[in-house]
């Protein structure tokens, strides 16, 4: 075979060195595929896997190793690009010949491969070719390496040569991978060997700018991304029909797109490309349930999962289409495009996203969680299967809105949790993607038409039925679409309108259809209330005038929501039916200059007839703002059914600080930090939090500190046991105090029709006006 036709047809390594020598020139770097670092290990593993699959027939297509660039001097080839592949092939051929006992005949040809970079590298290659190892007791690669190093011809000083060290590592890996192929040498040296490459003779061709730059960069350490890209490219070589075009787009069209995203932050470019391909691989693998473990994560430092996914050429084409869709975005600025489609605040003509405060779906691919990733996947699939996403129209907006609602609705709430937890994770990713595919309006092009006429089984229970209700409602009453979308975009609902269900649906119409005439009014009420965060504590108290809407989350804890967010309370379809609707209707029927005035009037009207005796704890929660304030978390630990022995928790367990809300309310009304403070009255763990009173005057001119506990029978006053004290008779009579046995404790009871908070405030003020009497125990009244 002559040099001229070497350039044009694929050739194997064995054919190449038949009449030619290969010498790695001085300008080349050391052999790198055998290095011990993680990136080299990845490249080594992928390359050997690809060779193994080609040589064993696992991959039906031949393995084409792209071009090897170099110059020709007489009969010697000087590769300028391809050194790594050629060195690995040399080592593989020596191993195969040695394993087959064929070195005597093969050594003459193998000696034509040499290194010029270091004498030690050249001498090692010559010594290796002349050595026939005994494979009888060599069980693994580690033993094989030690066997080579212990051979008489091996010079210890060679261990300092990084190329020799890397060759030993590669030989160990080759033994582990190929030791069970009995006819390996025959396969490698046959005319039909399925592993080959092209050689480009640079002596006979001019250097293009791109090629010159590529050559000129040899010898420089590859960046991590370049290694990752080379490894990923190696995965696709087996698909020769798509590999060339894919590589060309990666180096041009797609690279240009990502470059435009990060032209001001070029250091983020490589990571962004990796993250997008990683995202696509996760989606494609989960959709086809690749791998035995569906939850197995793809990652950039382990390509095992990638190899499984892209063994199927259809997935390579799918990846190509997703990259094409992304790079087709108008203006090629993803941030601008997604900014036109999504918003983090209610804005006409856009779909609101909740959670991380971002709308650029591309920028969040490296973050944990699947919600934004799945939304991007659905958008790209819509562009491929329905219509281009380059134009943002109502059909596209409606589609991403429904997908957003679905993703927000993929949640669960266990009995010990205060909020919802997303169930969008790797374990159920395949089922989620199947749902998204079912939601794709391929036939109609419009998601609401698709839902209104869809006869397939329910996708996700109550959520899916509600989306179908919306679709049918919009078909008959299109003017209501805007109002429903306003409700969905409120952060308190996040697309989940399950609370908009009548308590007893009419027999002819149910759900949203039964509310059609009232929807605009209800939507205006909801926007007025929850469009302003300053209404939060008023809203909690106003909701309690409707009913006890709290969740029992176990261990005696009752959850009333977050002061800034009642989403968990108002979007759970297991909650009291009709509560939300009735509350919004009452608000709509209540006059006022703004939402705060109307909520306060709702509270005042309820308090006109409510008493502690008829409403128990709800009366206090509604009347006194301090009962539900103090922490963003409105969570209480309740001592069984004892409505007054409760703790307002600062965190979800008793491990954090907590305080009895009645105590805190009394402290707030006293408003005298010299006498009592919230900080001093807090407790933690299972301790109770008494109201500590400081510097209470005594009859002898001194002062003492006392504690007042809020308990079911009333307030329990504990006097200082270090001093013999008793209450003034006037106080005993006025507040009907009773002494507790022989202890220095007294009950301040709830009198008929009294408010125990008011009673405590009045008693404490009088306590500082009537000094405690100091005397012996016989004088106690």
XYZ file of C-alpha atoms in Angstrom:
781
model
C 0.000 0.000 0.000
C 1.452 3.343 -1.007
C 1.392 6.613 0.822
C -0.961 8.128 -1.705
C -3.800 5.703 -1.066
C -3.194 5.663 2.672
C -4.750 9.115 2.611
C -8.034 8.012 1.071
C -9.203 4.722 2.559
C -9.454 3.447 6.140
C -6.396 1.524 7.229
C -5.633 -0.598 10.266
C -2.638 -0.199 12.512
C -1.282 -3.582 11.425
C -1.580 -2.603 7.756
C 0.008 0.784 8.365
C 3.234 -0.600 9.858
C 3.594 -3.331 7.257
C 5.766 -1.178 4.973
C 6.095 1.984 7.061
C 7.640 3.030 10.320
C 5.899 5.180 12.938
C 8.013 7.472 15.069
C 6.480 9.752 17.699
C 8.366 13.048 17.150
C 10.092 15.161 19.769
C 7.451 17.905 19.744
C 4.806 15.531 21.068
C 3.876 15.324 24.725
C 4.211 12.170 26.797
C 1.760 9.323 26.378
C -1.322 10.365 28.319
C -3.999 7.651 27.977
C -2.292 5.640 30.709
C -2.115 8.408 33.264
C -3.715 7.822 36.654
C -5.861 10.985 36.830
C -9.641 10.735 36.530
C -9.916 12.300 33.075
C -7.272 10.006 31.573
C -8.915 7.025 33.283
C -12.197 7.991 31.642
C -10.635 8.283 28.166
C -8.788 4.987 28.658
C -11.900 3.168 29.746
C -13.991 4.500 26.878
C -11.374 3.778 24.218
C -10.780 0.209 25.383
C -14.535 -0.384 25.608
C -14.980 0.846 22.042
C -12.146 -1.392 20.813
C -13.532 -4.364 22.717
C -17.030 -3.942 21.281
C -15.669 -3.610 17.740
C -13.397 -6.646 18.036
C -16.017 -8.889 19.667
C -18.813 -7.919 17.288
C -20.901 -6.252 20.004
C -20.926 -3.174 17.812
C -21.972 -4.207 14.320
C -20.550 -1.058 12.721
C -16.780 -0.754 12.207
C -14.895 1.455 14.641
C -13.464 4.406 12.756
C -10.890 6.380 14.722
C -11.100 9.547 12.635
C -7.950 11.033 11.058
C -4.345 10.756 12.093
C -2.416 13.808 10.919
C 1.287 13.704 10.179
C 4.197 14.119 7.820
C 6.085 11.498 5.853
C 9.878 11.335 5.693
C 10.913 8.545 3.315
C 8.998 5.544 4.779
C 8.584 7.017 8.287
C 5.316 8.552 9.440
C 5.594 11.358 11.993
C 2.140 11.772 13.538
C 1.303 15.241 14.760
C -2.208 14.281 15.916
C -3.101 10.696 16.778
C -0.141 9.818 18.975
C -2.380 8.599 21.799
C -4.502 6.285 19.665
C -1.487 4.882 17.803
C 0.406 4.158 21.030
C -2.578 2.343 22.531
C -2.977 0.302 19.330
C 0.712 -0.575 19.414
C 0.399 -1.822 22.999
C -2.768 -3.768 22.170
C -1.098 -5.472 19.187
C 1.977 -6.403 21.259
C -0.263 -7.815 24.006
C -2.327 -9.810 21.508
C 0.794 -11.239 19.849
C 2.376 -12.097 23.219
C -0.850 -13.728 24.482
C -1.094 -15.781 21.292
C 2.608 -16.769 21.434
C 3.094 -15.056 18.078
C 5.749 -12.492 19.025
C 8.499 -14.215 17.066
C 6.686 -13.522 13.831
C 5.162 -10.183 14.847
C 8.161 -8.525 16.511
C 9.773 -7.383 13.246
C 6.704 -5.347 12.362
C 6.099 -4.088 15.912
C 9.692 -2.763 16.102
C 8.703 -0.202 13.472
C 6.845 1.753 16.190
C 9.081 3.914 18.366
C 9.226 7.067 20.484
C 11.646 9.894 19.824
C 10.517 11.962 22.823
C 12.875 10.213 25.300
C 15.510 7.499 24.940
C 13.947 5.618 27.857
C 10.581 5.541 26.046
C 12.238 4.233 22.867
C 14.250 1.608 24.737
C 11.174 0.429 26.632
C 9.258 -0.127 23.378
C 12.177 -2.128 21.913
C 12.545 -4.170 25.083
C 8.834 -4.873 25.207
C 8.712 -6.133 21.611
C 11.475 -8.649 22.345
C 9.940 -9.989 25.540
C 7.582 -12.980 25.742
C 5.798 -13.005 29.130
C 4.485 -16.185 30.718
C 0.749 -15.642 31.217
C 0.225 -18.777 33.292
C 0.057 -17.101 36.721
C -0.982 -13.615 35.599
C -4.515 -13.273 36.972
C -5.114 -9.561 36.586
C -3.664 -6.329 35.298
C -1.934 -5.458 38.550
C -0.055 -8.744 38.531
C 0.736 -8.304 34.831
C 2.299 -4.901 35.446
C 4.396 -6.239 38.307
C 5.498 -9.131 36.070
C 6.752 -6.691 33.425
C 8.591 -4.530 35.940
C 10.287 -7.603 37.456
C 11.572 -8.798 34.063
C 15.359 -8.787 33.621
C 15.218 -6.400 30.639
C 13.215 -3.739 32.519
C 15.392 -0.906 33.815
C 14.272 0.566 37.182
C 15.154 4.058 36.010
C 12.365 3.788 33.424
C 9.816 4.207 36.219
C 10.698 7.915 36.161
C 9.636 8.207 32.533
C 5.938 9.324 32.467
C 5.411 7.681 29.069
C 6.728 4.316 30.282
C 4.676 4.607 33.470
C 1.541 5.362 31.409
C 2.268 2.417 29.072
C 2.455 0.057 32.043
C -0.904 1.338 33.305
C -2.424 0.830 29.854
C -1.007 -2.682 29.502
C -2.545 -3.606 32.855
C -5.908 -2.231 31.673
C -5.588 -4.087 28.346
C -4.972 -7.357 30.161
C -8.035 -6.865 32.372
C -10.200 -6.068 29.362
C -8.962 -8.451 26.630
C -7.515 -11.505 28.385
C -10.615 -13.623 27.641
C -10.542 -13.129 23.835
C -8.645 -16.226 22.630
C -8.174 -15.129 18.993
C -7.482 -11.433 19.644
C -4.315 -11.324 17.543
C -6.052 -12.997 14.597
C -8.870 -10.458 14.719
C -6.473 -7.519 14.905
C -4.336 -8.656 11.981
C -7.029 -9.865 9.578
C -7.803 -7.932 6.411
C -11.355 -7.341 7.692
C -10.319 -5.904 11.054
C -13.196 -3.625 12.198
C -10.866 -0.946 13.630
C -9.290 1.629 11.367
C -8.503 5.265 10.659
C -7.462 7.641 7.894
C -3.970 9.069 7.654
C -3.640 12.601 6.330
C -0.202 13.241 4.855
C 0.524 16.882 5.614
C 3.601 16.818 3.403
C 1.353 16.840 0.345
C -1.368 19.238 1.529
C -1.425 22.857 2.654
C -2.283 23.676 6.237
C -5.638 25.370 6.761
C -5.918 27.842 9.606
C -8.066 25.435 11.628
C -5.672 22.553 11.109
C -2.654 24.718 11.913
C -4.249 25.791 15.173
C -5.104 22.204 15.996
C -1.544 21.076 15.318
C 0.018 24.036 17.056
C -1.895 23.203 20.237
C -0.359 19.725 20.511
C 1.942 19.414 23.449
C -0.233 21.669 25.591
C -2.218 19.983 28.371
C -5.804 19.429 27.366
C -8.410 21.233 29.437
C -10.879 19.056 31.394
C -13.587 19.984 28.894
C -11.432 19.005 25.933
C -10.887 15.617 27.536
C -14.589 15.299 28.301
C -15.475 16.306 24.743
C -13.007 13.807 23.299
C -14.442 11.076 25.499
C -17.986 11.948 24.499
C -16.999 12.078 20.841
C -15.534 8.609 21.256
C -18.964 7.341 22.323
C -20.494 8.479 19.059
C -17.849 7.102 16.689
C -19.719 3.810 16.443
C -22.607 5.636 14.734
C -20.714 6.612 11.602
C -23.860 7.837 9.823
C -24.426 10.632 12.329
C -21.027 11.071 13.927
C -19.549 13.369 11.309
C -22.469 15.795 11.175
C -22.804 15.754 14.965
C -19.132 16.624 15.455
C -19.338 19.357 12.829
C -22.328 20.987 14.567
C -20.665 20.662 17.956
C -17.667 22.603 16.701
C -19.731 25.209 14.870
C -23.479 25.818 15.200
C -23.971 24.591 18.759
C -20.706 25.971 20.037
C -21.619 29.371 18.555
C -24.952 29.275 20.403
C -23.380 28.538 23.775
C -20.663 31.088 23.128
C -23.327 33.764 22.665
C -24.833 32.855 26.038
C -21.543 33.294 27.869
C -19.621 35.803 25.752
C -19.146 37.926 28.884
C -18.396 34.897 31.095
C -16.316 32.600 28.850
C -15.125 30.561 31.815
C -18.658 29.160 32.130
C -18.901 28.018 28.499
C -17.475 24.512 28.870
C -19.535 23.699 31.943
C -22.723 24.916 30.257
C -22.250 22.556 27.303
C -21.509 19.620 29.600
C -24.567 20.385 31.743
C -26.892 20.557 28.750
C -25.697 17.254 27.300
C -25.871 15.697 30.750
C -29.454 16.954 31.087
C -30.418 15.511 27.690
C -28.793 12.188 28.551
C -30.743 11.905 31.789
C -33.991 12.540 29.965
C -33.272 10.133 27.094
C -32.058 7.393 29.400
C -35.033 7.695 31.732
C -37.490 7.771 28.845
C -36.208 4.436 27.606
C -35.491 3.167 31.117
C -31.882 2.493 30.237
C -29.962 0.557 32.850
C -31.055 -1.816 35.573
C -31.389 1.006 38.094
C -33.744 3.689 36.846
C -32.474 6.059 39.518
C -28.863 5.828 38.346
C -27.539 9.305 37.691
C -25.560 10.284 34.621
C -22.506 12.369 35.418
C -19.608 13.930 33.588
C -16.959 11.820 35.351
C -18.515 8.417 34.692
C -19.670 7.501 31.199
C -21.116 4.071 31.888
C -24.645 5.413 31.743
C -23.814 7.508 28.688
C -22.544 4.433 26.875
C -25.833 2.648 27.464
C -27.916 5.607 26.313
C -25.963 6.342 23.156
C -25.555 2.722 22.129
C -28.899 3.436 20.458
C -28.379 5.649 17.430
C -31.923 6.984 17.804
C -30.853 8.655 21.060
C -27.929 10.316 19.308
C -30.351 11.741 16.759
C -32.679 12.811 19.567
C -29.813 14.615 21.282
C -28.988 16.309 17.995
C -32.583 17.492 17.636
C -32.651 18.881 21.173
C -29.451 20.804 20.511
C -30.927 22.045 17.227
C -34.059 23.227 19.012
C -32.062 25.077 21.630
C -29.733 26.739 19.140
C -32.717 27.877 17.053
C -33.955 30.271 19.767
C -34.568 33.704 18.262
C -31.699 36.086 18.839
C -29.700 33.138 20.189
C -29.903 34.588 23.703
C -31.585 32.069 25.973
C -31.964 34.575 28.807
C -33.889 36.976 26.548
C -36.083 34.232 25.094
C -37.030 32.682 28.416
C -37.544 36.177 29.816
C -40.262 36.686 27.204
C -41.904 33.382 28.057
C -41.653 33.227 31.853
C -41.732 35.580 34.820
C -41.235 35.408 38.579
C -43.928 38.038 39.195
C -47.438 38.145 37.785
C -47.153 39.682 34.348
C -49.648 39.591 31.440
C -48.623 37.421 28.520
C -46.157 35.348 30.538
C -46.236 32.203 32.667
C -45.108 32.602 36.244
C -42.492 30.233 37.668
C -42.147 29.513 41.357
C -39.238 28.488 43.495
C -35.720 29.611 42.695
C -36.485 33.060 41.297
C -35.044 32.251 37.864
C -36.644 32.134 34.452
C -33.627 31.138 32.336
C -34.127 27.389 32.187
C -30.731 26.873 30.607
C -28.893 28.523 33.499
C -30.384 26.193 36.101
C -29.342 22.846 34.626
C -26.493 22.446 37.089
C -28.742 22.937 40.108
C -30.407 20.108 42.035
C -34.030 19.218 41.386
C -35.917 18.297 38.253
C -38.730 20.808 37.943
C -36.993 23.335 35.685
C -35.167 20.612 33.772
C -38.424 18.847 32.929
C -40.003 22.114 31.841
C -37.096 22.668 29.445
C -37.402 19.089 28.183
C -41.123 19.561 27.513
C -40.454 22.826 25.696
C -37.831 21.266 23.429
C -40.080 18.295 22.703
C -42.919 20.660 21.822
C -40.630 22.391 19.335
C -39.722 19.086 17.747
C -43.156 17.443 17.666
C -45.739 20.248 17.473
C -44.468 23.549 16.120
C -41.281 25.624 16.302
C -40.724 27.382 19.613
C -39.128 30.358 17.914
C -42.424 32.258 18.068
C -44.051 32.761 21.460
C -47.802 32.564 20.858
C -50.818 31.687 23.004
C -50.602 28.010 22.076
C -47.048 27.808 23.409
C -47.894 29.829 26.526
C -50.875 27.605 27.308
C -48.794 24.476 26.827
C -45.956 25.495 29.170
C -48.573 26.679 31.685
C -50.221 23.260 31.821
C -46.812 21.585 32.067
C -45.884 23.956 34.889
C -49.097 23.063 36.711
C -48.386 19.376 36.263
C -44.828 19.670 37.568
C -45.951 21.754 40.551
C -48.597 19.142 41.276
C -46.100 16.278 41.381
C -45.755 16.472 45.149
C -46.534 14.703 48.381
C -47.123 15.676 51.989
C -46.381 13.151 54.685
C -48.028 13.509 58.042
C -44.908 14.811 59.825
C -44.123 17.466 57.213
C -45.279 21.085 57.182
C -45.163 21.491 53.414
C -45.177 19.616 50.162
C -42.134 17.774 48.867
C -41.597 17.360 45.135
C -41.672 13.773 43.894
C -39.813 14.725 40.726
C -36.721 12.621 41.223
C -34.641 10.035 39.396
C -36.690 7.104 40.686
C -39.916 8.134 38.946
C -38.424 10.134 36.095
C -39.523 7.577 33.489
C -43.171 7.799 34.578
C -43.030 11.598 34.627
C -41.663 11.722 31.080
C -44.416 9.346 29.963
C -46.983 11.771 31.413
C -45.375 14.700 29.604
C -45.430 12.767 26.350
C -49.124 12.059 26.894
C -49.742 15.769 27.438
C -48.101 16.666 24.134
C -50.837 18.141 21.868
C -49.453 16.564 18.698
C -52.801 16.056 16.990
C -54.515 19.347 17.857
C -51.565 21.665 18.382
C -53.474 23.218 21.298
C -53.129 21.833 24.816
C -56.636 22.782 25.944
C -58.250 21.236 22.886
C -56.148 18.147 23.543
C -57.314 17.961 27.152
C -60.963 18.708 26.379
C -61.246 15.853 23.884
C -58.771 13.465 25.445
C -60.221 10.091 26.383
C -57.027 8.500 27.738
C -56.794 7.351 31.379
C -56.154 9.989 33.988
C -52.519 10.992 34.197
C -52.350 12.217 37.756
C -55.680 11.894 39.522
C -57.272 15.089 40.849
C -54.790 17.347 39.071
C -55.544 15.863 35.665
C -59.300 16.003 36.180
C -59.019 19.673 37.119
C -57.009 20.469 33.984
C -59.695 18.772 31.923
C -62.337 20.840 33.737
C -60.457 24.001 32.786
C -60.161 22.933 29.173
C -63.895 22.277 28.882
C -64.719 25.484 30.732
C -62.564 27.535 28.341
C -64.249 25.904 25.374
C -67.672 27.121 26.544
C -66.619 30.296 28.389
C -63.372 31.587 26.799
C -63.626 34.896 28.698
C -62.882 33.024 31.955
C -59.468 31.856 30.818
C -57.757 35.081 31.902
C -59.263 34.900 35.393
C -58.256 31.270 35.905
C -54.734 32.066 34.774
C -54.552 34.951 37.230
C -55.480 32.553 40.021
C -52.936 29.977 38.863
C -50.145 32.534 38.846
C -50.643 33.509 42.481
C -47.784 32.127 44.565
C -50.294 30.876 47.129
C -51.764 28.468 44.531
C -48.878 27.800 42.085
C -51.185 26.363 39.476
C -52.986 24.125 41.973
C -56.653 25.145 42.146
C -57.799 22.041 43.999
C -59.263 24.224 46.754
C -61.769 25.658 44.263
C -64.181 22.803 44.763
C -67.683 23.328 46.166
C -68.432 21.535 49.404
C -71.446 19.809 47.814
C -71.226 19.934 44.008
C -74.500 20.335 42.100
C -75.683 17.217 40.341
C -75.530 18.717 36.853
C -72.204 20.564 36.996
C -69.181 20.096 39.179
C -65.909 21.787 39.985
C -64.951 24.931 38.140
C -67.948 24.729 35.834
C -70.220 25.168 38.856
C -68.323 28.364 39.716
C -68.286 29.818 36.204
C -70.399 32.873 36.987
C -68.545 33.614 40.211
C -64.984 33.019 38.991
C -64.164 36.653 38.101
C -65.313 37.849 41.529
C -63.484 35.071 43.338
C -60.331 35.709 41.319
C -60.441 39.442 42.111
C -60.771 38.582 45.805
C -57.826 36.182 45.715
C -55.611 38.651 43.864
C -56.521 41.410 46.321
C -55.677 39.229 49.332
C -52.577 37.382 48.199
C -51.179 39.930 45.804
C -49.923 41.905 48.816
C -47.655 40.104 51.304
C -48.457 42.649 54.038
C -51.860 40.982 54.440
C -50.358 37.665 55.584
C -51.105 37.716 59.327
C -54.502 39.307 58.778
C -55.301 36.534 56.314
C -54.419 33.814 58.819
C -56.735 35.334 61.433
C -59.508 35.937 58.907
C -59.285 32.324 57.688
C -59.684 31.142 61.287
C -63.011 32.977 61.477
C -64.101 30.525 58.782
C -62.918 27.341 60.460
C -59.948 25.558 61.979
C -58.027 24.922 58.762
C -54.812 23.569 60.365
C -53.003 20.333 59.574
C -52.237 17.681 62.161
C -48.629 16.763 61.298
C -48.149 14.339 64.159
C -46.526 14.330 67.588
C -49.017 16.886 68.875
C -48.093 19.505 66.256
C -50.625 21.552 64.327
C -49.603 23.567 61.290
C -51.375 26.755 60.189
C -49.022 27.563 57.317
C -46.259 30.081 56.897
C -47.043 33.690 57.584
C -45.664 34.522 54.139
C -47.121 31.507 52.355
C -50.363 29.590 52.856
C -49.746 27.397 49.806
C -49.667 24.106 51.769
C -52.961 24.940 53.437
C -55.005 26.105 50.450
C -53.999 23.616 47.757
C -54.494 20.293 49.505
C -57.592 18.561 48.178
C -57.857 16.603 51.431
C -58.694 19.803 53.311
C -62.200 20.953 54.123
C -64.153 21.323 50.893
C -65.640 24.721 50.296
C -63.614 26.558 52.958
C -61.594 28.599 50.461
C -64.596 29.418 48.305
C -66.685 30.532 51.241
C -63.823 32.655 52.565
C -63.301 34.398 49.209
C -67.025 35.028 48.853
C -67.182 36.590 52.322
C -64.268 38.800 51.386
C -66.009 39.827 48.173
C -69.143 40.742 50.169
C -67.196 42.785 52.751
C -66.725 46.511 52.086
C -63.447 48.323 52.572
C -60.937 50.671 50.989
C -58.388 47.891 50.484
C -57.767 44.250 51.307
C -56.447 44.988 54.793
C -59.567 46.948 55.729
C -61.842 44.207 54.432
C -59.955 41.415 56.218
C -60.003 43.391 59.476
C -63.742 43.994 59.126
C -64.266 40.246 58.585
C -62.385 39.644 61.837
C -64.263 42.359 63.749
C -67.664 41.055 62.640
C -66.821 37.546 63.776
C -65.585 38.793 67.156
C -68.870 40.585 67.767
C -70.493 37.261 68.644
C -67.488 35.098 69.487
C -66.385 34.517 73.088
C -63.629 32.426 74.724
C -66.314 30.158 76.092
C -67.902 29.483 72.680
C -64.804 29.463 70.454
C -62.033 28.469 72.890
C -58.541 28.973 71.407
C -59.863 30.284 68.054
C -61.198 33.358 69.825
C -57.710 34.268 71.053
C -56.001 33.435 67.752
C -58.397 35.714 65.894
C -58.581 38.561 68.392
C -54.874 38.973 69.182
C -52.407 39.351 66.282
C -49.511 38.341 68.537
C -50.942 34.834 68.898
C -49.976 33.983 65.305
C -47.003 36.305 64.848
C -43.428 36.191 66.067
C -42.270 33.460 63.691
C -42.805 32.965 59.973
C -43.640 29.358 60.804
C -47.153 29.218 62.276
C -46.754 25.852 63.971
C -47.885 24.886 67.460
C -47.279 21.996 69.786
C -50.556 21.147 71.470
C -50.788 19.249 74.741
C -53.571 16.882 73.685
C -56.860 18.827 73.799
C -55.609 21.412 76.257
C -56.219 24.612 74.300
C -54.048 26.821 76.519
C -51.004 24.624 77.134
C -49.479 25.156 73.710
C -46.147 26.196 72.300
C -45.526 28.344 69.233
C -42.518 26.617 67.631
C -39.688 28.440 65.898
C -38.795 25.279 63.965
C -40.511 22.015 63.164
C -39.502 20.291 66.411
C -39.281 21.102 70.116
C -35.494 21.283 69.830
C -35.722 24.940 68.855
C -36.896 27.826 71.000
C -40.620 28.110 71.577
C -43.020 30.183 73.634
C -46.591 29.906 74.813
C -48.489 32.330 72.514
C -50.736 33.464 75.384
C -47.600 34.401 77.328
C -46.198 36.291 74.363
C -49.505 38.097 73.831
C -49.650 39.257 77.458
C -46.023 40.454 77.251
C -46.846 42.386 74.098
C -49.848 44.087 75.709
C -47.894 44.973 78.888
C -45.197 46.518 76.696
C -42.778 46.962 79.606
C -39.354 45.371 79.038
C -38.333 46.129 82.632
C -41.004 43.728 83.840
C -41.007 40.982 81.185
C -39.628 40.114 77.715
C -40.201 37.459 75.081
C -36.526 36.471 75.110
C -36.538 35.676 78.816
C -39.824 33.768 78.606
C -38.756 31.408 75.812
C -37.947 27.751 76.413
C -36.522 24.855 74.418
C -36.816 21.076 74.287
C -39.859 19.989 76.320
C -39.688 22.736 78.889
C -42.713 24.979 79.351
C -42.336 28.695 78.814
C -43.591 30.726 81.787
C -44.110 34.462 81.760
C -41.195 35.672 83.886
C -41.990 38.789 85.909
C -39.042 40.765 87.221
C -38.661 43.044 90.210
C -42.119 42.485 91.666
C -42.231 44.693 94.824
C -42.525 43.222 98.324
C -43.804 44.729 101.593
C -40.297 44.990 103.069
C -39.109 47.270 100.230
C -37.404 44.555 98.204
C -38.279 42.841 94.945
C -38.595 39.238 93.699
C -38.898 37.476 90.363
C -42.008 35.377 89.737
C -43.249 33.014 87.030
C -46.756 32.838 85.574
C -47.730 29.683 83.659
C -50.643 29.488 81.191
C -52.385 26.188 81.902
C -55.789 24.695 81.246
C -57.456 25.690 84.574
C -56.042 29.208 84.360
C -52.797 31.070 85.093
C -50.581 29.408 87.699
C -48.538 31.914 89.729
C -45.351 30.575 91.318
C -43.930 32.714 94.120
C -40.234 32.695 94.975
C -39.757 29.752 97.353
C -36.622 31.304 98.855
C -38.728 33.939 100.558
C -41.981 33.398 102.479
C -44.508 35.448 100.515
C -48.243 35.834 100.168
C -50.507 37.888 97.944
C -52.233 40.990 99.162
C -55.814 40.236 100.242
C -57.165 42.848 97.813
C -55.661 40.921 94.913
C -56.960 37.608 96.243
C -60.477 38.949 96.371
C -60.532 40.935 93.143
C -59.229 38.091 90.966
C -60.709 35.142 92.893
C -57.257 33.618 93.367
C -56.996 30.257 95.129
C -53.978 28.811 96.836
C -52.655 25.451 95.601
C -52.375 23.185 98.628
C -49.391 24.115 100.829
C -47.264 25.377 97.970
C -46.437 28.982 97.281
C -48.570 28.763 94.150
C -51.922 30.301 93.234
C -54.489 29.821 90.495
C -55.674 32.885 88.560
C -58.812 31.321 87.075
C -60.935 32.150 84.044
C -64.059 33.787 85.338
C -67.388 33.496 83.547
C -67.322 35.559 80.360
C -63.737 36.686 80.948
C -60.829 36.883 78.533
C -57.796 35.221 80.134
C -55.368 37.494 78.287
C -57.112 40.614 79.595
C -57.334 39.038 83.037
C -53.568 38.366 83.106
C -52.720 41.915 81.975
C -54.957 43.445 84.640
C -53.634 41.129 87.349
C -49.970 41.823 86.546
C -50.504 45.599 86.585
C -52.237 45.311 89.984
C -49.466 42.995 91.249
C -46.952 45.793 90.862
C -49.325 48.166 92.719
C -49.974 45.807 95.690
C -46.633 44.589 97.096
C -46.306 40.948 98.063
C -46.511 40.449 101.788
C -43.436 38.984 103.454
C -44.238 36.752 106.447
C -44.122 33.235 107.885
C -46.174 30.383 106.489
C -48.720 30.517 109.338
C -49.888 33.878 108.159
C -50.689 32.746 104.592
C -54.276 33.399 103.593
